[in-house]
Amino acid sequence: MSAQKTIKQSTIDQAELDKFSAMAAEWWDPSGKFKPLHKFNPVRLRYIRDKASAHFGLSPEQRQPFKNLSVLDIGCGGGLLCEPMARLGARVTGIDPAKTNTAIAAAHADGQNLGIDYQAISAEELLETGKTFDIVLNMEVVEHVADVSLFIASCSRLVAPGGLLFSATLNRTLKSFALAIVGAEYILRWVPRGTHQWDKFVTPDELKQAILENGLNIQNIQGVIYNPLQDQWQPSRDTDVNYMMLASKPAA
């Protein structure tokens, strides 16, 4: 009788992986295909810095407030979040199943003299090492995975006791279809057509429930909107399109 192979669960969506691998060379071009992320970065960085500083009793005004914290960026891409986290003093690990992404991220970090641990693996694979982190970032990733429940479970298990999980994604509403799909992809051409699939967007209630089921507590939900007059993203009460969510794991 032949031995049966163990099939491991994975949240990787190969079509999504191939799509972003093809664009990988443009990660650090602020006018390229990742221009929207470059513009979105300041608002999410402030959110992470301020909320984490408040939670851990740190001063966000310090040069390196995250000096004693470990940060994991899941789906790190070219390292747009990893590098600012490292500059804040954190010990940073960035993971992405696309080797082209982590190779570009590592090369760019070396050029900036930043010691960031990049690994071309999935969250499920990292779980097998037993490592946990003070801060886990799941930013603009959940709408691209194959299994949202499994992905959130993996993210939650990677958070150390007393740590934080930051998430950012797109709400599944008619407004998000009009703005994030029709507007951003077809009219304004901010991102290539097909970058997002509206049916894979996740509502705040769905994300909240998935996080709560894994033993974390929701601390904050923050909407984000684009201000065309100032040409920048800013915090808002409006969660109809983009939103961020903060959850904490109880201390052991």
mmCIF file of N, CA, C and O in Angstrom, residues 41-103:
data_model
loop_
_atom_site.group_PDB
_atom_site.id
_atom_site.type_symbol
_atom_site.label_atom_id
_atom_site.label_comp_id
_atom_site.label_asym_id
_atom_site.label_seq_id
_atom_site.Cartn_x
_atom_site.Cartn_y
_atom_site.Cartn_z
ATOM 1 N N ASN A 41 1.190 55.051 1.123
ATOM 2 C CA ASN A 41 2.122 54.697 2.192
ATOM 3 C C ASN A 41 2.103 55.653 3.387
ATOM 4 O O ASN A 41 2.095 55.201 4.536
ATOM 5 N N PRO A 42 2.121 56.974 3.187
ATOM 6 C CA PRO A 42 2.177 57.874 4.348
ATOM 7 C C PRO A 42 1.041 57.687 5.347
ATOM 8 O O PRO A 42 1.271 57.675 6.559
ATOM 9 N N VAL A 43 -0.187 57.512 4.859
ATOM 10 C CA VAL A 43 -1.322 57.400 5.779
ATOM 11 C C VAL A 43 -1.279 56.085 6.549
ATOM 12 O O VAL A 43 -1.606 56.038 7.749
ATOM 13 N N ARG A 44 -0.854 55.012 5.907
ATOM 14 C CA ARG A 44 -0.810 53.748 6.639
ATOM 15 C C ARG A 44 0.388 53.701 7.584
ATOM 16 O O ARG A 44 0.326 53.100 8.651
ATOM 17 N N LEU A 45 1.487 54.357 7.219
ATOM 18 C CA LEU A 45 2.641 54.414 8.112
ATOM 19 C C LEU A 45 2.328 55.195 9.387
ATOM 20 O O LEU A 45 2.718 54.783 10.487
ATOM 21 N N ARG A 46 1.627 56.315 9.242
ATOM 22 C CA ARG A 46 1.242 57.088 10.427
ATOM 23 C C ARG A 46 0.321 56.278 11.328
ATOM 24 O O ARG A 46 0.446 56.326 12.563
ATOM 25 N N TYR A 47 -0.590 55.540 10.709
ATOM 26 C CA TYR A 47 -1.527 54.716 11.472
ATOM 27 C C TYR A 47 -0.775 53.656 12.276
ATOM 28 O O TYR A 47 -1.011 53.487 13.484
ATOM 29 N N ILE A 48 0.142 52.965 11.623
ATOM 30 C CA ILE A 48 0.923 51.918 12.291
ATOM 31 C C ILE A 48 1.789 52.522 13.398
ATOM 32 O O ILE A 48 1.803 52.033 14.535
ATOM 33 N N ARG A 49 2.506 53.602 13.078
ATOM 34 C CA ARG A 49 3.407 54.225 14.057
ATOM 35 C C ARG A 49 2.651 54.715 15.288
ATOM 36 O O ARG A 49 3.032 54.422 16.429
ATOM 37 N N ASP A 50 1.556 55.430 15.053
ATOM 38 C CA ASP A 50 0.831 56.036 16.175
ATOM 39 C C ASP A 50 0.113 54.992 17.027
ATOM 40 O O ASP A 50 0.149 55.056 18.266
ATOM 41 N N LYS A 51 -0.550 54.033 16.389
ATOM 42 C CA LYS A 51 -1.289 53.018 17.148
ATOM 43 C C LYS A 51 -0.348 52.086 17.895
ATOM 44 O O LYS A 51 -0.605 51.721 19.054
ATOM 45 N N ALA A 52 0.752 51.696 17.258
ATOM 46 C CA ALA A 52 1.709 50.806 17.920
ATOM 47 C C ALA A 52 2.406 51.527 19.069
ATOM 48 O O ALA A 52 2.626 50.944 20.141
ATOM 49 N N SER A 53 2.739 52.793 18.869
ATOM 50 C CA SER A 53 3.390 53.561 19.927
ATOM 51 C C SER A 53 2.485 53.676 21.150
ATOM 52 O O SER A 53 2.928 53.511 22.299
ATOM 53 N N ALA A 54 1.203 53.937 20.909
ATOM 54 C CA ALA A 54 0.245 54.048 22.016
ATOM 55 C C ALA A 54 0.101 52.708 22.744
ATOM 56 O O ALA A 54 0.064 52.656 23.983
ATOM 57 N N HIS A 55 0.043 51.625 21.985
ATOM 58 C CA HIS A 55 -0.157 50.295 22.577
ATOM 59 C C HIS A 55 1.035 49.870 23.428
ATOM 60 O O HIS A 55 0.861 49.331 24.530
ATOM 61 N N PHE A 56 2.239 50.117 22.924
ATOM 62 C CA PHE A 56 3.446 49.669 23.621
ATOM 63 C C PHE A 56 4.046 50.740 24.541
ATOM 64 O O PHE A 56 5.108 50.537 25.121
ATOM 65 N N GLY A 57 3.353 51.887 24.664
ATOM 66 C CA GLY A 57 3.826 52.940 25.546
ATOM 67 C C GLY A 57 5.089 53.612 25.058
ATOM 68 O O GLY A 57 5.991 53.919 25.856
ATOM 69 N N LEU A 58 5.175 53.852 23.758
ATOM 70 C CA LEU A 58 6.350 54.460 23.150
ATOM 71 C C LEU A 58 6.036 55.877 22.693
ATOM 72 O O LEU A 58 4.875 56.262 22.579
ATOM 73 N N SER A 59 7.068 56.650 22.417
ATOM 74 C CA SER A 59 6.876 58.004 21.910
ATOM 75 C C SER A 59 7.091 58.008 20.395
ATOM 76 O O SER A 59 8.206 57.741 19.931
ATOM 77 N N PRO A 60 6.042 58.295 19.612
ATOM 78 C CA PRO A 60 6.191 58.308 18.157
ATOM 79 C C PRO A 60 7.124 59.398 17.655
ATOM 80 O O PRO A 60 7.544 59.387 16.502
ATOM 81 N N GLU A 61 7.445 60.340 18.530
ATOM 82 C CA GLU A 61 8.326 61.443 18.152
ATOM 83 C C GLU A 61 9.802 61.062 18.259
ATOM 84 O O GLU A 61 10.671 61.775 17.756
ATOM 85 N N GLN A 62 10.083 59.951 18.920
ATOM 86 C CA GLN A 62 11.466 59.494 19.013
ATOM 87 C C GLN A 62 11.981 59.082 17.630
ATOM 88 O O GLN A 62 11.210 58.711 16.752
ATOM 89 N N ARG A 63 13.288 59.133 17.465
ATOM 90 C CA ARG A 63 13.881 58.803 16.165
ATOM 91 C C ARG A 63 13.636 57.339 15.809
ATOM 92 O O ARG A 63 13.343 57.014 14.667
ATOM 93 N N GLN A 64 13.757 56.439 16.774
ATOM 94 C CA GLN A 64 13.541 55.012 16.529
ATOM 95 C C GLN A 64 12.667 54.410 17.633
ATOM 96 O O GLN A 64 13.125 53.631 18.459
ATOM 97 N N PRO A 65 11.393 54.758 17.642
ATOM 98 C CA PRO A 65 10.508 54.280 18.711
ATOM 99 C C PRO A 65 10.309 52.762 18.724
ATOM 100 O O PRO A 65 9.960 52.199 19.754
ATOM 101 N N PHE A 66 10.531 52.088 17.583
ATOM 102 C CA PHE A 66 10.294 50.646 17.509
ATOM 103 C C PHE A 66 11.555 49.831 17.771
ATOM 104 O O PHE A 66 11.630 48.655 17.407
ATOM 105 N N LYS A 67 12.556 50.430 18.409
ATOM 106 C CA LYS A 67 13.871 49.806 18.558
ATOM 107 C C LYS A 67 13.823 48.408 19.162
ATOM 108 O O LYS A 67 14.617 47.532 18.802
ATOM 109 N N ASN A 68 12.922 48.157 20.075
ATOM 110 C CA ASN A 68 12.876 46.856 20.752
ATOM 111 C C ASN A 68 11.740 45.956 20.252
ATOM 112 O O ASN A 68 11.395 44.979 20.911
ATOM 113 N N LEU A 69 11.172 46.297 19.095
ATOM 114 C CA LEU A 69 10.039 45.538 18.572
ATOM 115 C C LEU A 69 10.419 44.733 17.324
ATOM 116 O O LEU A 69 11.269 45.148 16.536
ATOM 117 N N SER A 70 9.760 43.585 17.166
ATOM 118 C CA SER A 70 9.916 42.785 15.957
ATOM 119 C C SER A 70 8.675 42.991 15.090
ATOM 120 O O SER A 70 7.550 42.990 15.593
ATOM 121 N N VAL A 71 8.893 43.176 13.791
ATOM 122 C CA VAL A 71 7.798 43.435 12.856
ATOM 123 C C VAL A 71 7.845 42.432 11.714
ATOM 124 O O VAL A 71 8.911 42.179 11.134
ATOM 125 N N LEU A 72 6.698 41.881 11.381
ATOM 126 C CA LEU A 72 6.558 40.993 10.229
ATOM 127 C C LEU A 72 5.624 41.643 9.223
ATOM 128 O O LEU A 72 4.504 42.011 9.569
ATOM 129 N N ASP A 73 6.085 41.788 7.983
ATOM 130 C CA ASP A 73 5.234 42.301 6.907
ATOM 131 C C ASP A 73 4.906 41.144 5.977
ATOM 132 O O ASP A 73 5.775 40.630 5.270
ATOM 133 N N ILE A 74 3.644 40.727 5.992
ATOM 134 C CA ILE A 74 3.194 39.598 5.165
ATOM 135 C C ILE A 74 2.753 40.122 3.803
ATOM 136 O O ILE A 74 1.941 41.029 3.711
ATOM 137 N N GLY A 75 3.285 39.526 2.739
ATOM 138 C CA GLY A 75 3.021 40.024 1.401
ATOM 139 C C GLY A 75 3.761 41.334 1.205
ATOM 140 O O GLY A 75 3.192 42.332 0.764
ATOM 141 N N CYS A 76 5.055 41.326 1.531
ATOM 142 C CA CYS A 76 5.841 42.562 1.606
ATOM 143 C C CYS A 76 6.126 43.205 0.260
ATOM 144 O O CYS A 76 6.507 44.380 0.201
ATOM 145 N N GLY A 77 5.951 42.462 -0.840
ATOM 146 C CA GLY A 77 6.242 43.034 -2.150
ATOM 147 C C GLY A 77 7.677 43.493 -2.226
ATOM 148 O O GLY A 77 8.609 42.784 -1.831
ATOM 149 N N GLY A 78 7.877 44.726 -2.696
ATOM 150 C CA GLY A 78 9.222 45.253 -2.843
ATOM 151 C C GLY A 78 9.780 45.900 -1.595
ATOM 152 O O GLY A 78 10.895 46.434 -1.611
ATOM 153 N N GLY A 79 9.031 45.876 -0.489
ATOM 154 C CA GLY A 79 9.536 46.403 0.775
ATOM 155 C C GLY A 79 9.125 47.819 1.108
ATOM 156 O O GLY A 79 9.768 48.491 1.920
ATOM 157 N N LEU A 80 8.009 48.284 0.527
ATOM 158 C CA LEU A 80 7.585 49.671 0.756
ATOM 159 C C LEU A 80 7.229 49.962 2.204
ATOM 160 O O LEU A 80 7.336 51.107 2.659
ATOM 161 N N LEU A 81 6.806 48.943 2.943
ATOM 162 C CA LEU A 81 6.535 49.117 4.376
ATOM 163 C C LEU A 81 7.708 48.666 5.232
ATOM 164 O O LEU A 81 7.954 49.219 6.302
ATOM 165 N N CYS A 82 8.434 47.665 4.763
ATOM 166 C CA CYS A 82 9.542 47.116 5.550
ATOM 167 C C CYS A 82 10.617 48.168 5.824
ATOM 168 O O CYS A 82 11.120 48.268 6.950
ATOM 169 N N GLU A 83 10.973 48.930 4.811
ATOM 170 C CA GLU A 83 12.061 49.891 4.988
ATOM 171 C C GLU A 83 11.717 50.990 6.000
ATOM 172 O O GLU A 83 12.535 51.297 6.875
ATOM 173 N N PRO A 84 10.529 51.593 5.946
ATOM 174 C CA PRO A 84 10.183 52.578 6.981
ATOM 175 C C PRO A 84 10.138 51.962 8.383
ATOM 176 O O PRO A 84 10.525 52.615 9.363
ATOM 177 N N MET A 85 9.679 50.720 8.490
ATOM 178 C CA MET A 85 9.652 50.054 9.789
ATOM 179 C C MET A 85 11.069 49.864 10.325
ATOM 180 O O MET A 85 11.337 50.040 11.520
ATOM 181 N N ALA A 86 11.999 49.517 9.441
ATOM 182 C CA ALA A 86 13.394 49.356 9.853
ATOM 183 C C ALA A 86 13.980 50.691 10.290
ATOM 184 O O ALA A 86 14.746 50.768 11.256
ATOM 185 N N ARG A 87 13.609 51.756 9.591
ATOM 186 C CA ARG A 87 14.115 53.087 9.962
ATOM 187 C C ARG A 87 13.549 53.550 11.305
ATOM 188 O O ARG A 87 14.154 54.378 11.989
ATOM 189 N N LEU A 88 12.395 53.001 11.689
ATOM 190 C CA LEU A 88 11.823 53.295 13.001
ATOM 191 C C LEU A 88 12.496 52.472 14.093
ATOM 192 O O LEU A 88 12.147 52.586 15.269
ATOM 193 N N GLY A 89 13.435 51.625 13.692
ATOM 194 C CA GLY A 89 14.224 50.864 14.658
ATOM 195 C C GLY A 89 13.835 49.413 14.832
ATOM 196 O O GLY A 89 14.493 48.681 15.579
ATOM 197 N N ALA A 90 12.771 48.959 14.181
ATOM 198 C CA ALA A 90 12.287 47.593 14.375
ATOM 199 C C ALA A 90 13.194 46.556 13.721
ATOM 200 O O ALA A 90 13.908 46.839 12.758
ATOM 201 N N ARG A 91 13.150 45.344 14.263
ATOM 202 C CA ARG A 91 13.759 44.180 13.614
ATOM 203 C C ARG A 91 12.708 43.659 12.635
ATOM 204 O O ARG A 91 11.669 43.142 13.057
ATOM 205 N N VAL A 92 12.968 43.786 11.359
ATOM 206 C CA VAL A 92 11.934 43.567 10.348
ATOM 207 C C VAL A 92 12.165 42.286 9.544
ATOM 208 O O VAL A 92 13.275 42.021 9.072
ATOM 209 N N THR A 93 11.081 41.533 9.398
ATOM 210 C CA THR A 93 11.047 40.378 8.506
ATOM 211 C C THR A 93 9.971 40.631 7.464
ATOM 212 O O THR A 93 8.846 40.994 7.815
ATOM 213 N N GLY A 94 10.315 40.466 6.209
ATOM 214 C CA GLY A 94 9.343 40.622 5.136
ATOM 215 C C GLY A 94 9.210 39.321 4.375
ATOM 216 O O GLY A 94 10.218 38.744 3.950
ATOM 217 N N ILE A 95 7.984 38.837 4.237
ATOM 218 C CA ILE A 95 7.782 37.593 3.499
ATOM 219 C C ILE A 95 6.834 37.815 2.331
ATOM 220 O O ILE A 95 5.909 38.625 2.396
ATOM 221 N N ASP A 96 7.106 37.100 1.250
ATOM 222 C CA ASP A 96 6.275 37.168 0.051
ATOM 223 C C ASP A 96 6.551 35.891 -0.736
ATOM 224 O O ASP A 96 7.715 35.520 -0.907
ATOM 225 N N PRO A 97 5.508 35.192 -1.203
ATOM 226 C CA PRO A 97 5.753 33.955 -1.946
ATOM 227 C C PRO A 97 6.408 34.163 -3.305
ATOM 228 O O PRO A 97 6.891 33.207 -3.912
ATOM 229 N N ALA A 98 6.439 35.407 -3.786
ATOM 230 C CA ALA A 98 7.053 35.703 -5.083
ATOM 231 C C ALA A 98 8.540 36.016 -4.900
ATOM 232 O O ALA A 98 8.896 37.050 -4.315
ATOM 233 N N LYS A 99 9.406 35.147 -5.400
ATOM 234 C CA LYS A 99 10.856 35.341 -5.241
ATOM 235 C C LYS A 99 11.334 36.619 -5.928
ATOM 236 O O LYS A 99 12.292 37.247 -5.479
ATOM 237 N N THR A 100 10.672 37.004 -7.026
ATOM 238 C CA THR A 100 11.078 38.226 -7.715
ATOM 239 C C THR A 100 10.872 39.440 -6.808
ATOM 240 O O THR A 100 11.679 40.372 -6.818
ATOM 241 N N ASN A 101 9.813 39.427 -6.018
ATOM 242 C CA ASN A 101 9.553 40.535 -5.098
ATOM 243 C C ASN A 101 10.611 40.621 -4.001
ATOM 244 O O ASN A 101 11.162 41.694 -3.734
ATOM 245 N N THR A 102 10.892 39.500 -3.343
ATOM 246 C CA THR A 102 11.844 39.528 -2.230
ATOM 247 C C THR A 102 13.263 39.817 -2.715
ATOM 248 O O THR A 102 14.052 40.423 -1.988
ATOM 249 N N ALA A 103 13.591 39.385 -3.936
ATOM 250 C CA ALA A 103 14.923 39.670 -4.477
ATOM 251 C C ALA A 103 15.097 41.170 -4.695
ATOM 252 O O ALA A 103 16.138 41.749 -4.354
#
